[in-house]
CSV table of C-alpha atoms in Angstrom, one decimal:
chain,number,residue,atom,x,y,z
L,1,UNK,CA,315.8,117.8,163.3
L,2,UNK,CA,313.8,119.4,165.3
L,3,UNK,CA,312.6,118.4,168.8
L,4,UNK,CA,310.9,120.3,171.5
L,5,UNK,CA,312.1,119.1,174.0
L,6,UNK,CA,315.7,119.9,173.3
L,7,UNK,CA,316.5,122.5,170.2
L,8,UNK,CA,314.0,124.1,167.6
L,9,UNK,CA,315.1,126.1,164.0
L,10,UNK,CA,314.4,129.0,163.6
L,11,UNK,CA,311.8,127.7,160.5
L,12,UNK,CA,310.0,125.8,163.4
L,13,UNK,CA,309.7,128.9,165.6
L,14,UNK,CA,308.1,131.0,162.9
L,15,UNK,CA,305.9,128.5,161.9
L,16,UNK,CA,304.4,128.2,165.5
L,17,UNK,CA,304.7,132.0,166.5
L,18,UNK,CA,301.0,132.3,166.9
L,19,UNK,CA,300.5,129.2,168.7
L,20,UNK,CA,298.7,130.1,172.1
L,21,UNK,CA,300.0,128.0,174.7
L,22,UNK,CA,303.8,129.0,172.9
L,23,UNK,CA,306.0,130.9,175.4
L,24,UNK,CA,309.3,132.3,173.9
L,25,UNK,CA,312.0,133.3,176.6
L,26,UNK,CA,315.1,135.5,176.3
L,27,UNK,CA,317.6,133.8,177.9
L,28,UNK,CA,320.6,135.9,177.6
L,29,UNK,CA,323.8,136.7,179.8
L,30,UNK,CA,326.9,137.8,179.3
L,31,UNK,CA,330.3,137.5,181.3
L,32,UNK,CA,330.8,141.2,182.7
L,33,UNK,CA,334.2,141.7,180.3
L,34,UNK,CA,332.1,141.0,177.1
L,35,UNK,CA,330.9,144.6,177.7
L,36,UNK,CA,327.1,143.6,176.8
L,37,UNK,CA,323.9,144.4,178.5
L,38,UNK,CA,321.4,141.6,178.3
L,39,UNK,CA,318.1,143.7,179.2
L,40,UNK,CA,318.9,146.4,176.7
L,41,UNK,CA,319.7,143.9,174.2
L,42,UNK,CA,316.1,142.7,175.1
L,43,UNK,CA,314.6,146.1,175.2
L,44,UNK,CA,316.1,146.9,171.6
L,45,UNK,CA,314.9,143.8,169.8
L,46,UNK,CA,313.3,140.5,170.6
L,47,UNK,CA,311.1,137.6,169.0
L,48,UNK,CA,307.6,138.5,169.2
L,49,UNK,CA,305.9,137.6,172.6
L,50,UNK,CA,309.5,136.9,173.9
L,51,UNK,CA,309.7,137.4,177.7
L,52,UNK,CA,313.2,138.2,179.4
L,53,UNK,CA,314.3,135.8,181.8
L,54,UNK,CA,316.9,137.1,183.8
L,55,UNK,CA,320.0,134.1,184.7
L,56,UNK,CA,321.0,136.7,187.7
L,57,UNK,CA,317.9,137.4,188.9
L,58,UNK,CA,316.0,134.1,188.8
L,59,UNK,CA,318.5,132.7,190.6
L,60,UNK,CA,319.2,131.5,194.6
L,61,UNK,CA,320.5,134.8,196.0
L,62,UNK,CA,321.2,133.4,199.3
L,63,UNK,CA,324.3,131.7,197.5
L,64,UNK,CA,327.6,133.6,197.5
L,65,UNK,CA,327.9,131.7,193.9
L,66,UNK,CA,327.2,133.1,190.9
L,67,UNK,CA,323.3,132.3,189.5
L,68,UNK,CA,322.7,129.3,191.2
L,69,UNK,CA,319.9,127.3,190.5
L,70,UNK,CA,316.9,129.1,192.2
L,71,UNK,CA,314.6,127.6,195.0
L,72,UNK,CA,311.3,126.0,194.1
L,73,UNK,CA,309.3,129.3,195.6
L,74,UNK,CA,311.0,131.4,193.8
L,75,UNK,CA,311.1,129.6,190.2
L,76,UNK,CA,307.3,129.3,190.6
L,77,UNK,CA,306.8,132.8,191.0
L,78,UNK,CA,309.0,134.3,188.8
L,79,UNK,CA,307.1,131.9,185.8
L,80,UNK,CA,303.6,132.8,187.1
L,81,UNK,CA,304.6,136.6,187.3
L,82,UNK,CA,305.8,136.0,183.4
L,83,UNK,CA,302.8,134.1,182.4
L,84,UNK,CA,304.6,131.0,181.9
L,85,UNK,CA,303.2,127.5,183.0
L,86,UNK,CA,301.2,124.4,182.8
L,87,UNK,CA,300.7,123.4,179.5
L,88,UNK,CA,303.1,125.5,177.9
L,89,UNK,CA,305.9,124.7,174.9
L,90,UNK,CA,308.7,127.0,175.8
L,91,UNK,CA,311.2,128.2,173.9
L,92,UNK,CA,314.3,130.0,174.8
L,93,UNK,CA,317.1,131.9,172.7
L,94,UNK,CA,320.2,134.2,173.5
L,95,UNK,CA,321.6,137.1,171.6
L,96,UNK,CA,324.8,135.5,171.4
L,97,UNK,CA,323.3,132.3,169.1
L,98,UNK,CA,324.0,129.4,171.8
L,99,UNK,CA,325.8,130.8,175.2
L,100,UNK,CA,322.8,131.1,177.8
L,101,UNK,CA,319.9,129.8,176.2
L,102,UNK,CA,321.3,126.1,177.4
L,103,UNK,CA,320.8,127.1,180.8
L,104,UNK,CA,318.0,128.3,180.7
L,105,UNK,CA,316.9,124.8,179.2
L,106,UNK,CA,318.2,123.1,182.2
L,107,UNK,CA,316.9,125.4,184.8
L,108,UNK,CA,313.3,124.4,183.6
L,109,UNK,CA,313.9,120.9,183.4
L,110,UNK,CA,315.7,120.8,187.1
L,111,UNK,CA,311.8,121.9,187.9
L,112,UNK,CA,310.7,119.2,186.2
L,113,UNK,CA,309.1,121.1,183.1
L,114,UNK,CA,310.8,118.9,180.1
L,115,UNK,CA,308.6,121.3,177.4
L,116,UNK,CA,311.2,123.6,176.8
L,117,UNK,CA,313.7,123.8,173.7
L,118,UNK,CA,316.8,125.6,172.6
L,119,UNK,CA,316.6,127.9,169.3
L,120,UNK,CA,319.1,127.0,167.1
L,121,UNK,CA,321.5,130.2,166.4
L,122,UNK,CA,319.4,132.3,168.3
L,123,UNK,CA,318.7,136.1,167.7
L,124,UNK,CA,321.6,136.1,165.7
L,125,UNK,CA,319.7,133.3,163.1
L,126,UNK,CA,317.3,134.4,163.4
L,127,UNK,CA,318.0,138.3,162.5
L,128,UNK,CA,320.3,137.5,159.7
L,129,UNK,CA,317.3,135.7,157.5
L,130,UNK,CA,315.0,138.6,158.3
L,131,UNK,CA,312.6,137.6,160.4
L,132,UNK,CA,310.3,139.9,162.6
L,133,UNK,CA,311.7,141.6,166.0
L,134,UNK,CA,309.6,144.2,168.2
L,135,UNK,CA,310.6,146.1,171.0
L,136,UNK,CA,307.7,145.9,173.5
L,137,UNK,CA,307.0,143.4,175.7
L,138,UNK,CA,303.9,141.1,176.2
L,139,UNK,CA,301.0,141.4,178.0
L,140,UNK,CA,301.8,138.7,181.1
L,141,UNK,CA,299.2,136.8,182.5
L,142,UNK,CA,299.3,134.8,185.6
L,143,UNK,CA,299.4,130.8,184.8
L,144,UNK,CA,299.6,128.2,187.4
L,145,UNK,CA,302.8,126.3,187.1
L,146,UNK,CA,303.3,122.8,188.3
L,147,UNK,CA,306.7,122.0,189.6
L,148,UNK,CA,308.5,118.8,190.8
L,149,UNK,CA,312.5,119.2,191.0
L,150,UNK,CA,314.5,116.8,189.5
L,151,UNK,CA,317.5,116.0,192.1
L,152,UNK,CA,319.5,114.0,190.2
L,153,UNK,CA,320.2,116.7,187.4
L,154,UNK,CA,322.6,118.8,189.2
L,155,UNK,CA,325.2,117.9,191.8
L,156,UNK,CA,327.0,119.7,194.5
L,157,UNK,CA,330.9,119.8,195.1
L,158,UNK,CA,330.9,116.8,197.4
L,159,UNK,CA,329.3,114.8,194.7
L,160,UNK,CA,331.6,116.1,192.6
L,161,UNK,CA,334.7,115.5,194.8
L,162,UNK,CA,332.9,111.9,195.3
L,163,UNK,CA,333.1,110.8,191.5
L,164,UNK,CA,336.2,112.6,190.8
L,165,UNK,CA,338.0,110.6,193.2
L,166,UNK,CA,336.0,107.4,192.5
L,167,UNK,CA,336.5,108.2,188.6
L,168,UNK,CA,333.0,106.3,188.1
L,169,UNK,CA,331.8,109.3,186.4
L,170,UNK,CA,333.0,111.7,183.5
L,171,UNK,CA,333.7,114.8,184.2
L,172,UNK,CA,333.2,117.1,181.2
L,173,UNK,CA,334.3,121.2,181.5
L,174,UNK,CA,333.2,123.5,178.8
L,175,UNK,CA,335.5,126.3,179.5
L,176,UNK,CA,338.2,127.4,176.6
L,177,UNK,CA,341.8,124.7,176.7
L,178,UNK,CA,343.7,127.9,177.9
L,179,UNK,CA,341.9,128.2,181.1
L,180,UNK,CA,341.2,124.3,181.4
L,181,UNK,CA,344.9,123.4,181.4
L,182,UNK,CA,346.0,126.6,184.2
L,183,UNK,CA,347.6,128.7,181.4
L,184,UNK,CA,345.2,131.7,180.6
L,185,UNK,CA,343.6,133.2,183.6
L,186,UNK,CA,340.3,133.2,185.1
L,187,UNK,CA,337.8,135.8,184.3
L,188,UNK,CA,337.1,135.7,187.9
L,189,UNK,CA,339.1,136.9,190.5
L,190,UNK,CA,340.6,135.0,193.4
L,191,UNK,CA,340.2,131.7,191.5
L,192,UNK,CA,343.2,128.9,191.1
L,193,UNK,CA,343.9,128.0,187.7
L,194,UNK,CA,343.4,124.3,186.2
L,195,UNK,CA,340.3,121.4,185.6
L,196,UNK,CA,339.1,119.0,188.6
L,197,UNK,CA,341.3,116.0,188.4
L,198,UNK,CA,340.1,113.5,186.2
L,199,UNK,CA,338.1,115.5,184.1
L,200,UNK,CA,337.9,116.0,180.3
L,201,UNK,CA,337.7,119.1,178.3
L,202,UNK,CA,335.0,119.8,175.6
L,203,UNK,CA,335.1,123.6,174.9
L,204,UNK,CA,331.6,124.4,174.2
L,205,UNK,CA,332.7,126.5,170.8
L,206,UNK,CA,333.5,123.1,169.5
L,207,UNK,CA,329.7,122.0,170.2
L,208,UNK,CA,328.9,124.5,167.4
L,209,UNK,CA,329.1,124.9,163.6
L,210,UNK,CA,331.0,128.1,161.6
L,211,UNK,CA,327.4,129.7,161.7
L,212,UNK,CA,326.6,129.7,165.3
L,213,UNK,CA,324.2,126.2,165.3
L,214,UNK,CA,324.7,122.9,167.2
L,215,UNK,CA,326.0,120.6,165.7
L,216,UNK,CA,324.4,117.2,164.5
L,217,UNK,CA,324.1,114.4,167.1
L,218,UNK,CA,326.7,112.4,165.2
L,219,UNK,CA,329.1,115.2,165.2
L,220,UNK,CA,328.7,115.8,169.0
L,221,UNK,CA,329.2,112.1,169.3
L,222,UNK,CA,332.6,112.3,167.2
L,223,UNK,CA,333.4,115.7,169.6
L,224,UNK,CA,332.9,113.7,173.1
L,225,UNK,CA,334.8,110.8,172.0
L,226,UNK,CA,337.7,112.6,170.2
L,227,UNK,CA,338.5,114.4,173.9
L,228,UNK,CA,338.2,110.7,175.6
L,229,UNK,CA,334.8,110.9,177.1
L,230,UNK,CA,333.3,107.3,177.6
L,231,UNK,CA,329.5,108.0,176.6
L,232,UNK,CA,328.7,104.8,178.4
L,233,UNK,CA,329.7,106.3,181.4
L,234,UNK,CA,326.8,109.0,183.7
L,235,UNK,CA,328.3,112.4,183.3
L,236,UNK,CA,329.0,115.4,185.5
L,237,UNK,CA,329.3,118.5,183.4
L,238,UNK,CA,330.9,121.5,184.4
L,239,UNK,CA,332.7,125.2,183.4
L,240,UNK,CA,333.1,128.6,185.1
L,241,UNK,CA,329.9,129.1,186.9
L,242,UNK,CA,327.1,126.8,185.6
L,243,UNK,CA,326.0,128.0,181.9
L,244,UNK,CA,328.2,126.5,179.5
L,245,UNK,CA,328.0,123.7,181.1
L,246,UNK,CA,324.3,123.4,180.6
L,247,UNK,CA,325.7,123.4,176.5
L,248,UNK,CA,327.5,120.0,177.0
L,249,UNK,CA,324.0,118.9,178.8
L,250,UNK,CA,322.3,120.0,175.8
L,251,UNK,CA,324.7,118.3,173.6
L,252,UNK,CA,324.7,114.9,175.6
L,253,UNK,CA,320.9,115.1,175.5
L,254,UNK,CA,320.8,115.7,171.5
L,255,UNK,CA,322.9,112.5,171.2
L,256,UNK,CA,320.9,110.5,173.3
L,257,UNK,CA,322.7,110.5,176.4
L,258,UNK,CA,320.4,110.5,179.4
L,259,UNK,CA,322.2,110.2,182.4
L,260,UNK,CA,324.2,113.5,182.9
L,261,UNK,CA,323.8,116.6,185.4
L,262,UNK,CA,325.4,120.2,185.6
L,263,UNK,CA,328.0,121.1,188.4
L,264,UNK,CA,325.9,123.8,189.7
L,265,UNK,CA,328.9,125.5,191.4
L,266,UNK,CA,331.3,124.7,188.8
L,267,UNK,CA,334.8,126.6,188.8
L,268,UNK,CA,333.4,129.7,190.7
L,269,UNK,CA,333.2,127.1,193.4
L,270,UNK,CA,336.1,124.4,192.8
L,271,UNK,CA,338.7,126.9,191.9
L,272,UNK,CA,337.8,129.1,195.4
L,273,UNK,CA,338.8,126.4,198.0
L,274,UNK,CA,342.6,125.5,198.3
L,275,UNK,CA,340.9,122.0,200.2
L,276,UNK,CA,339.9,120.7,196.9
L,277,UNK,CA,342.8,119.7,194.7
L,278,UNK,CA,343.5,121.2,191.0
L,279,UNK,CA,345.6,119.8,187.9
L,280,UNK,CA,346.9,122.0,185.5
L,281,UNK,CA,348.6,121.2,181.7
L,282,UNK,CA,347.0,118.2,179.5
L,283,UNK,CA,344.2,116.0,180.7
């Protein structure tokens, strides 16, 4: 089903190519070790009119943390620079199918722009059935952009450290079991191994069907439950450093839960400081 406000098919997409006030966004970013470049990747083949929008850059580089979520100033200028604003239906893919894109999704809605969708299976979808790619990008012209930042969908470590120890919210980390339980190592270095006490694991490969799309609200339901997460209960998601766990925020959104927010710092923070306690083996 398609909704744009949380993820489109690629069907829709092609249908509404030519719309003018449609903004398509290549969202893409890769972990250093899986050896891929996410601008060249852009500058080889992208949706038509597709702008890139760089995770790194558009970020707050005042943080020693990976991408953080990027000041007001510099969200609004980075938009108007890429002719993205007021007024706009966004969308935004990945090369990989469904890995960055999500975070992308959330960054624009922490600004308070909730007109901004997910493509479902991304480039990959959407090259596999054929559809058009080109290699230049599009003419950008300024657009005002209206932003009003949404607090209360992202939380800091002492939140964090507040509701773990509280357990009045669930705690929800996308990484891969291996890592979540201690016993495969982090792709970062310097970081303990383990999950933030109390917290429940829902890889976000298990968000996803065998060909790279989201699963159906009432299979994300099944998904939460199956690794004990009370959907009655607001939700704190979290992972490595910030974009997978804009997946399970996607996810909770597609089945209709509202009241969730990303761990901004996630693991890149949590796993740094020997202050804030870890658990390792089975939830």
């Amino acid at each position: 089903m398609d909704d744009p406000r949380t993820l489109v098919s690629t069907d829709w997409l092609e249908a509404h190519l030519k719309d003018p006030d449609l903004r398509i966004l290549d969202g893409s970013w890769f972990l250093p070790q899986m050896g891929r470049d996410a601008l060249a990747g852009y500058n080889a083949a992208h949706i038509p009119g597709a702008r890139f929008f760089d995770i790194n850059e558009i970020s707050d580089n005042r943080s020693l943390l990976p991408h953080m979520a990027p000041p007001v100033e510099k969200f609004i200028s980075r938009m108007r620079a890429m002719g993205v604003g007021d007024g706009h239906q966004v969308v935004v893919y990945d090369q990989a199918g469904i890995f960055s894109a999500p975070r992308v999704w959330w960054t624009f809605r922490l600004m308070g722009k909730m007109d901004i969708a997910v493509l479902d299976g991304g480039l990959p979808k959407w090259l596999a059935e054929g559809r058009p790619t080109e290699d230049l990008p599009p003419l950008a012209r300024d657009r005002h952009i209206t932003v009003q930042r949404q607090a209360h969908l992202v939380k800091d470590v002492t939140q964090v450290a507040h509701a773990s120890k509280l357990a009045d919210h669930e705690i929800i980390d996308a990484r891969a079991h291996g890592r979540f339980i201690g016993r495969d190592p982090e792709p970062r270095p310097g970081l303990r191994p383990g999950h933030i006490p109390g917290s429940k694991n829902v890889p976000y490969t298990d968000l996803l069907t065998a060909d790279g799309t989201m699963k159906t609200p009432e299979d994300l339901r099944t998904v939460f439950t199956a690794a004990g997460v009370d959907l009655a209960k607001p939700a704190i998601t979290t992972c490595g450093s910030g974009v997978n766990a804009a997946m399970l925020a996607l996810a909770l959104e597609r089945l209709g839960h509202r009241n969730h927010a990303v761990y901004d710092g996630a693991w890149a923070e949590w796993g740094m400081y020997n202050d804030l306690k870890v658990v390792t083996g089975e939830a």
